[in-house]
Tab-separated table of C-alpha atoms and ligand atoms in Angstrom:
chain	number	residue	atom	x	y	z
A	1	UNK	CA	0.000	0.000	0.000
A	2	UNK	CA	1.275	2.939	-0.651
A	3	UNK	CA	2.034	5.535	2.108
A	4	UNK	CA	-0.170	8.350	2.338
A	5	UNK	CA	1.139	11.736	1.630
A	6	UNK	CA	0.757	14.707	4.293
A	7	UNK	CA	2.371	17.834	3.151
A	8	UNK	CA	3.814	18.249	-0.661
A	9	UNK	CA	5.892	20.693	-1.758
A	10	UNK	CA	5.831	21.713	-5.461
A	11	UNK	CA	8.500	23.655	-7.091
A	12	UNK	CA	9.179	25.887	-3.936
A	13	UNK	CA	11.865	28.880	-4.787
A	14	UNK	CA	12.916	31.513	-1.991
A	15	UNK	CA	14.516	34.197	-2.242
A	16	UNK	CA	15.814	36.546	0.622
A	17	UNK	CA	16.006	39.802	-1.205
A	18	UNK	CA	18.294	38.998	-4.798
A	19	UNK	CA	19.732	35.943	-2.931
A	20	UNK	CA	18.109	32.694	-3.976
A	21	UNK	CA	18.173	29.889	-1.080
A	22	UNK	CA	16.216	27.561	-2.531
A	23	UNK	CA	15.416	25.913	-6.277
A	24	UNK	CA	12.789	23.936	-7.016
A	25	UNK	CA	12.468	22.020	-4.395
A	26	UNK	CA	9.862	19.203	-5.062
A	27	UNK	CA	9.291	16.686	-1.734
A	28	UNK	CA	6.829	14.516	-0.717
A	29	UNK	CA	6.072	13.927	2.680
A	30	UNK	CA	4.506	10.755	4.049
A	31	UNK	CA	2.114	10.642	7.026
A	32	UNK	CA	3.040	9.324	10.891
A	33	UNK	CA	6.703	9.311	9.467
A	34	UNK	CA	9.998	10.789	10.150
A	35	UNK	CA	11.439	12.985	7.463
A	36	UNK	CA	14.756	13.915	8.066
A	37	UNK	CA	16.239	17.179	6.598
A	38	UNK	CA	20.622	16.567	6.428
A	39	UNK	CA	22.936	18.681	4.487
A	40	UNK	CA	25.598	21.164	5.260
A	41	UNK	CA	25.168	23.940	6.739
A	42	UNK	CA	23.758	26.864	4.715
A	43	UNK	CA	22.296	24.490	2.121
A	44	UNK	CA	18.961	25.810	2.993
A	45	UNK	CA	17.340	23.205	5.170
A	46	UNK	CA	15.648	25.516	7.982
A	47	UNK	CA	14.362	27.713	4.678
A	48	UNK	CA	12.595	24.818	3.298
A	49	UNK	CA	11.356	23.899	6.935
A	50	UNK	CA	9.730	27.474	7.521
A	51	UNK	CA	8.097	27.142	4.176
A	52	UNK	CA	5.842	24.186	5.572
A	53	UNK	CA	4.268	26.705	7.842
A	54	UNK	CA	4.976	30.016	6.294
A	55	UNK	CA	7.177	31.044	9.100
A	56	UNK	CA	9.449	32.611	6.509
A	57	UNK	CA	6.854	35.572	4.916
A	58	UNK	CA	7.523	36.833	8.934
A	59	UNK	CA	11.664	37.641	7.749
A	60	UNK	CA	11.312	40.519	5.777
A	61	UNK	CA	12.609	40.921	2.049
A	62	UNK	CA	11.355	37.146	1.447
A	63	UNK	CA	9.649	36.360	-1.770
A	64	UNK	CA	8.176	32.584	-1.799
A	65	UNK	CA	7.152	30.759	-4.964
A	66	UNK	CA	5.678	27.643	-5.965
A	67	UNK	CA	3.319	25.763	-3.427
A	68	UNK	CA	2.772	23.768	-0.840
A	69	UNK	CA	-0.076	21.505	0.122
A	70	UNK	CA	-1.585	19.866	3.235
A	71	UNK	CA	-3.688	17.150	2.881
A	72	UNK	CA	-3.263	18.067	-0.505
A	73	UNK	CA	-4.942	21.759	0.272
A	74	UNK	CA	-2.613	24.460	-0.801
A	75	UNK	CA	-1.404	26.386	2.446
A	76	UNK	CA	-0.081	29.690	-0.219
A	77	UNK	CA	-3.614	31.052	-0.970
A	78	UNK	CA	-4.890	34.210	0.012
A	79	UNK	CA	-7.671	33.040	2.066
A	80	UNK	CA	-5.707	30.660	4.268
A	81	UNK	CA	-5.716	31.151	7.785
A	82	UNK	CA	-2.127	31.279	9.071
A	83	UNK	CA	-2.961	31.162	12.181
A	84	UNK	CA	-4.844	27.742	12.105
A	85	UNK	CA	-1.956	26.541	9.574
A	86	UNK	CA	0.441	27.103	12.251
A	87	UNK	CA	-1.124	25.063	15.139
A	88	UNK	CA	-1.871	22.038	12.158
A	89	UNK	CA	1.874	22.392	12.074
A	90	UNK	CA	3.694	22.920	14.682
A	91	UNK	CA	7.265	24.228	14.891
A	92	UNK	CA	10.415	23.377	17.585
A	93	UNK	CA	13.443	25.527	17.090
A	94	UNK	CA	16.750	24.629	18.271
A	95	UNK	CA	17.594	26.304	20.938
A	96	UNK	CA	14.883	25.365	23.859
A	97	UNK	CA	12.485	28.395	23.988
A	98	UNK	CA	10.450	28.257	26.917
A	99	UNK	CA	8.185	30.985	28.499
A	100	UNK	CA	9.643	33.014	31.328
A	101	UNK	CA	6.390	31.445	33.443
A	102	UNK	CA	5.598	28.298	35.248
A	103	UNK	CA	5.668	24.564	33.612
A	104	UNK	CA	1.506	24.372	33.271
A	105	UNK	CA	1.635	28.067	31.933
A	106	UNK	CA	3.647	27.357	29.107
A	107	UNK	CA	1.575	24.292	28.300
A	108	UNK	CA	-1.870	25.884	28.355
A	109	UNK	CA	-0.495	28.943	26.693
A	110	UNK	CA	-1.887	27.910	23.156
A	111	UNK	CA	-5.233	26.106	24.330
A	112	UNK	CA	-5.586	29.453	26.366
A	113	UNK	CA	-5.070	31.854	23.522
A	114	UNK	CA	-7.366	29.416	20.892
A	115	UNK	CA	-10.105	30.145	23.725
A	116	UNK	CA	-10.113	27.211	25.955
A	117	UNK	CA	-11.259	28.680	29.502
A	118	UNK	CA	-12.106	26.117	31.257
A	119	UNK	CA	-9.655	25.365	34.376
A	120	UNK	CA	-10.640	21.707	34.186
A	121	UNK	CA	-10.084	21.245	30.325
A	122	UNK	CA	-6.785	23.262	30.156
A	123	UNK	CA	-5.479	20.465	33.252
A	124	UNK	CA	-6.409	17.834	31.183
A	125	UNK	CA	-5.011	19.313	28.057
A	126	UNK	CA	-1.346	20.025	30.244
A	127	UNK	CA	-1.080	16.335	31.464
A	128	UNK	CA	-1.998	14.669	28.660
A	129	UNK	CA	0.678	16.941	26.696
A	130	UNK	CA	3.411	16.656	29.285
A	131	UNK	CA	2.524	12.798	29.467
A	132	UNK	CA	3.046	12.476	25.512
A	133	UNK	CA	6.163	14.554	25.614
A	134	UNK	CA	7.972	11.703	27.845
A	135	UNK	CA	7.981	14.947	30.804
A	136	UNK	CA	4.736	14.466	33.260
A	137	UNK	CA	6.910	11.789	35.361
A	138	UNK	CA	9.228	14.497	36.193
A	139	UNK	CA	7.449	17.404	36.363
A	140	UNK	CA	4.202	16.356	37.050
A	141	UNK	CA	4.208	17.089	41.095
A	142	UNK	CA	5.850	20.714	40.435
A	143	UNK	CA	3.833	22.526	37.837
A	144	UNK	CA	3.380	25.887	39.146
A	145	UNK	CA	7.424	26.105	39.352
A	146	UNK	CA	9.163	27.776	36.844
A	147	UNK	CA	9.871	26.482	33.740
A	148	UNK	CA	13.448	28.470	33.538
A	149	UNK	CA	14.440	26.114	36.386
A	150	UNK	CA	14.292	22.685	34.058
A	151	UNK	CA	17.283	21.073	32.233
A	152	UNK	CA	17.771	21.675	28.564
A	153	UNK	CA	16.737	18.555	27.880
A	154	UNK	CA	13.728	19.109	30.159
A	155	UNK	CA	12.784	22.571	28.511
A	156	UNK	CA	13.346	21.125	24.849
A	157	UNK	CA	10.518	18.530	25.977
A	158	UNK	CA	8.182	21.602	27.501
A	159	UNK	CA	8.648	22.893	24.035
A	160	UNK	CA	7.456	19.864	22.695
A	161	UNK	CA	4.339	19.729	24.678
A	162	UNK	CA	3.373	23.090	24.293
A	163	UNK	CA	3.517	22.130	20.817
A	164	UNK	CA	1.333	19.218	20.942
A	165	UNK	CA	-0.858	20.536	23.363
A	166	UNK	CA	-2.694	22.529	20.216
A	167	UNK	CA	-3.591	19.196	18.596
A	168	UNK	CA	-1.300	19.535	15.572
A	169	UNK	CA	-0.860	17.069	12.838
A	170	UNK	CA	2.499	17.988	11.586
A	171	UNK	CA	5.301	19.035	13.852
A	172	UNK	CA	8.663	20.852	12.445
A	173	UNK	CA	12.139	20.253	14.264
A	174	UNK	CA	14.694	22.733	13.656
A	175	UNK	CA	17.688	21.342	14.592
A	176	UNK	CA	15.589	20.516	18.405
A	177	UNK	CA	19.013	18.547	20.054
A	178	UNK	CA	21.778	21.016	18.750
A	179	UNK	CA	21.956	22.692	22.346
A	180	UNK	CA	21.483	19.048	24.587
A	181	UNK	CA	23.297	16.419	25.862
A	182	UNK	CA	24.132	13.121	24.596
A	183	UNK	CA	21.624	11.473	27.164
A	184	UNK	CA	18.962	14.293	26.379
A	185	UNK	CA	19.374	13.855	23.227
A	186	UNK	CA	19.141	9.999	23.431
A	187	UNK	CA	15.304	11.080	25.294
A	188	UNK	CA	14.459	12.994	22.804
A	189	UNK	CA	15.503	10.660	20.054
A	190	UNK	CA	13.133	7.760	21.446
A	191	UNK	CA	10.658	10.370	21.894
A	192	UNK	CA	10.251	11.392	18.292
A	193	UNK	CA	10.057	7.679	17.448
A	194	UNK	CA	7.108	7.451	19.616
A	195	UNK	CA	5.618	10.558	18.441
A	196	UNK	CA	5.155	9.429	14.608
A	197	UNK	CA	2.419	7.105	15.513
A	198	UNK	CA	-0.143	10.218	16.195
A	199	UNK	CA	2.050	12.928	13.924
A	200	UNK	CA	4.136	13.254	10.898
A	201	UNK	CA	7.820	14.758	11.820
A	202	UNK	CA	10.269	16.873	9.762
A	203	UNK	CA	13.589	17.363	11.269
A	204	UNK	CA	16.465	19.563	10.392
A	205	UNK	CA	19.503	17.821	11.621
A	206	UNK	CA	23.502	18.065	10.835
A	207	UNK	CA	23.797	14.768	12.961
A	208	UNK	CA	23.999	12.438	9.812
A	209	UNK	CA	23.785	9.425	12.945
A	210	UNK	CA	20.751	11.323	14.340
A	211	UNK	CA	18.842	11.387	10.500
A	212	UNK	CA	19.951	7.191	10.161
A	213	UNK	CA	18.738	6.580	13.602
A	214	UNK	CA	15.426	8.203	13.735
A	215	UNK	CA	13.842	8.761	10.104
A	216	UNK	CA	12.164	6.528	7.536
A	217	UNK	CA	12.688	9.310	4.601
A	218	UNK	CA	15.536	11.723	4.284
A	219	UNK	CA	16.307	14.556	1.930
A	220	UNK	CA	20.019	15.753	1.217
A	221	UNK	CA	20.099	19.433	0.451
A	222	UNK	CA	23.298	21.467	-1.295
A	223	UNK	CA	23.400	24.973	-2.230
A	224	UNK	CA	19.343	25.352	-2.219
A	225	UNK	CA	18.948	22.334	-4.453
A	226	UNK	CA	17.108	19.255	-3.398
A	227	UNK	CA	19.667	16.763	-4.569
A	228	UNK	CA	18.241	13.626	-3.590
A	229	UNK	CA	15.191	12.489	-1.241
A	230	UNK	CA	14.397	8.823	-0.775
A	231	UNK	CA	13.924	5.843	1.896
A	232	UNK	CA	16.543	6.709	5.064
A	233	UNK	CA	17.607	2.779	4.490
A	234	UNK	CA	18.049	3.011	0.533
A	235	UNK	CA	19.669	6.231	0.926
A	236	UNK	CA	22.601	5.600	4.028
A	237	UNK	CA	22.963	2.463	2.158
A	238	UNK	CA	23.248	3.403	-1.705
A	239	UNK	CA	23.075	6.741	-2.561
A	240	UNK	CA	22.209	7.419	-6.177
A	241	UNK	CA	24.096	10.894	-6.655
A	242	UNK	CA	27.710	11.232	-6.401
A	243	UNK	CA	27.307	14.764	-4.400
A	244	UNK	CA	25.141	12.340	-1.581
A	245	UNK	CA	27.719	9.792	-1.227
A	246	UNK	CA	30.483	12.034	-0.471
A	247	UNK	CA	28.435	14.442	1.654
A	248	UNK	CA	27.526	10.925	3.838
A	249	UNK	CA	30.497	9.242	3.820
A	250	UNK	CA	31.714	12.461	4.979
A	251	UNK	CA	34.232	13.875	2.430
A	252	UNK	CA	32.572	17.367	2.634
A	253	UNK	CA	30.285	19.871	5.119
B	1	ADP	P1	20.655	25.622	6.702
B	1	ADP	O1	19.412	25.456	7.533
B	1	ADP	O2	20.869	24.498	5.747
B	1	ADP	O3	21.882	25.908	7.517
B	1	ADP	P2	19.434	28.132	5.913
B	1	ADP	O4	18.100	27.776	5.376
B	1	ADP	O5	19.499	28.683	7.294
B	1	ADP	O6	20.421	26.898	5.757
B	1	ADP	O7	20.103	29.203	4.955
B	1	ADP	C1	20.161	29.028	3.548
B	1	ADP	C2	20.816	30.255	2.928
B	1	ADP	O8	19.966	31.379	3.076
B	1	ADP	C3	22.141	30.631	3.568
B	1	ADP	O9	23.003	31.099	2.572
B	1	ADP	C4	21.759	31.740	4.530
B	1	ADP	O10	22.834	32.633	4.714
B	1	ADP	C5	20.612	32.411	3.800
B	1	ADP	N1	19.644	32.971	4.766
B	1	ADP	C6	18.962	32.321	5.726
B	1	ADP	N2	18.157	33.135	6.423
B	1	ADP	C7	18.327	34.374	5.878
B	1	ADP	C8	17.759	35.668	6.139
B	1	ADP	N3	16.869	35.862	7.104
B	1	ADP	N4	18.186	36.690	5.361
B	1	ADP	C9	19.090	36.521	4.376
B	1	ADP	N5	19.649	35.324	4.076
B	1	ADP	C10	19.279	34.263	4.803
């Protein structure tokens, strides 16, 4: 059977002012898998990530062309809501960002602000988020503390269940272990495994091990160009371009 595809991108250009980062970059994206984004660095891999939620139109000077499509509904329209795009697909930067507030604030943040009230509801919304982001056994008897007082690899977590806690489909990973430990990063590693049976993952990583370990699909990226994109398995194993097989078997970036 064949897989069934989440987000496609068609022929997506950007430009940041005269500078073009990315050509024509054509990717298919299957559901409850992990798509792993490798390349080195400045190939454009974060650009092509922000596209899948328009989180690049908010850098000024970009021009975007080409489209993209969510269950196969174009997300560059003019009568798209960005705002409902962008808790469908949810986005995890590198560097943990957590709210200067408590634990259960920064999880109820986005029900709060997509108008759930109810005290009850937004509990039940904050465990059930910090239990799917691996986190309610160790934070589940201090929620009112402050979130600045976690671990990285703690706050990268928080991050992820703030994420999750506005029901999205698809969630984006920039980069999300760059700034943790080998154990964190271990966590988190089992944790996006776990997290493909309910969503579809894309992760940026430069952690050619990280891409092999955790994703089914990967796409190598040089100079803005989508050079190949296939199975993680076929690909580690057999690359079909020359400019893959050196950039894996690490002869450049
Ligand atoms: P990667 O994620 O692979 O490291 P990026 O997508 O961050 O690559 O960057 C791709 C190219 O676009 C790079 O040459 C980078 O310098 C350029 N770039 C990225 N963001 C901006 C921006 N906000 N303004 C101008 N150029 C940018």
């Amino acid at each position: 059977m064949e897989d069934r595809i989440k987000v496609r991108s068609k022929d997506i250009e950007v430009y940041y002012r005269q500078f073009q980062a990315l050509y024509g970059v054509n990717m298919d994206i299957r559901e409850h898998m992990v798509t792993a984004l490798i390349g080195p660095s400045g190939c454009g891999k974060s650009t092509f990530l922000r596209t899948l939620n328009r989180l690049n139109e908010l850098i000024e000077g970009t021009t975007i062309k080409g489209q993209v499509y969510i269950d196969a509904q174009p997300i560059y329209e003019r009568d798209v809501d960005v705002v409902a795009l962008r808790k469908k697909v949810g986005m995890v930067f590198q560097k943990p960002s957590v709210f200067p507030m408590s634990i259960y604030d920064n999880v109820a943040y986005g029900p709060k602000i997509h108008g759930i009230k109810s005290g009850s509801k937004l509990d039940e919304i904050v465990e059930k988020s910090l239990q799917a982001a691996n986190l309610w056994n160790e934070v589940g008897d201090r929620l009112y503390s402050s979130a600045a007082r976690l671990s990285g690899g703690q706050q990268q977590r928080l991050v992820i269940a703030r994420v999750l806690a506005v029901e999205p489909q698809v969630i984006l990973m920039d980069e999300p272990a760059s700034a943790l430990d080998p154990i964190s990063t271990a966590r988190l590693e089992e944790l996006i495994t776990e997290l493909k049976k309910a969503y579809t993952i894309v992760i940026v990583t430069h952690n050619l091990q990280q891409a092999a370990r955790v994703s089914d699909y990967t796409g190598f990226f040089l100079n803005g160009h989508l050079i190949e994109f296939n199975r993680t398995d076929e690909m580690f194993v057999n690359p079909r371009d020359k400019r893959t097989e050196d950039y894996i078997t690490g002869r450049f970036g």
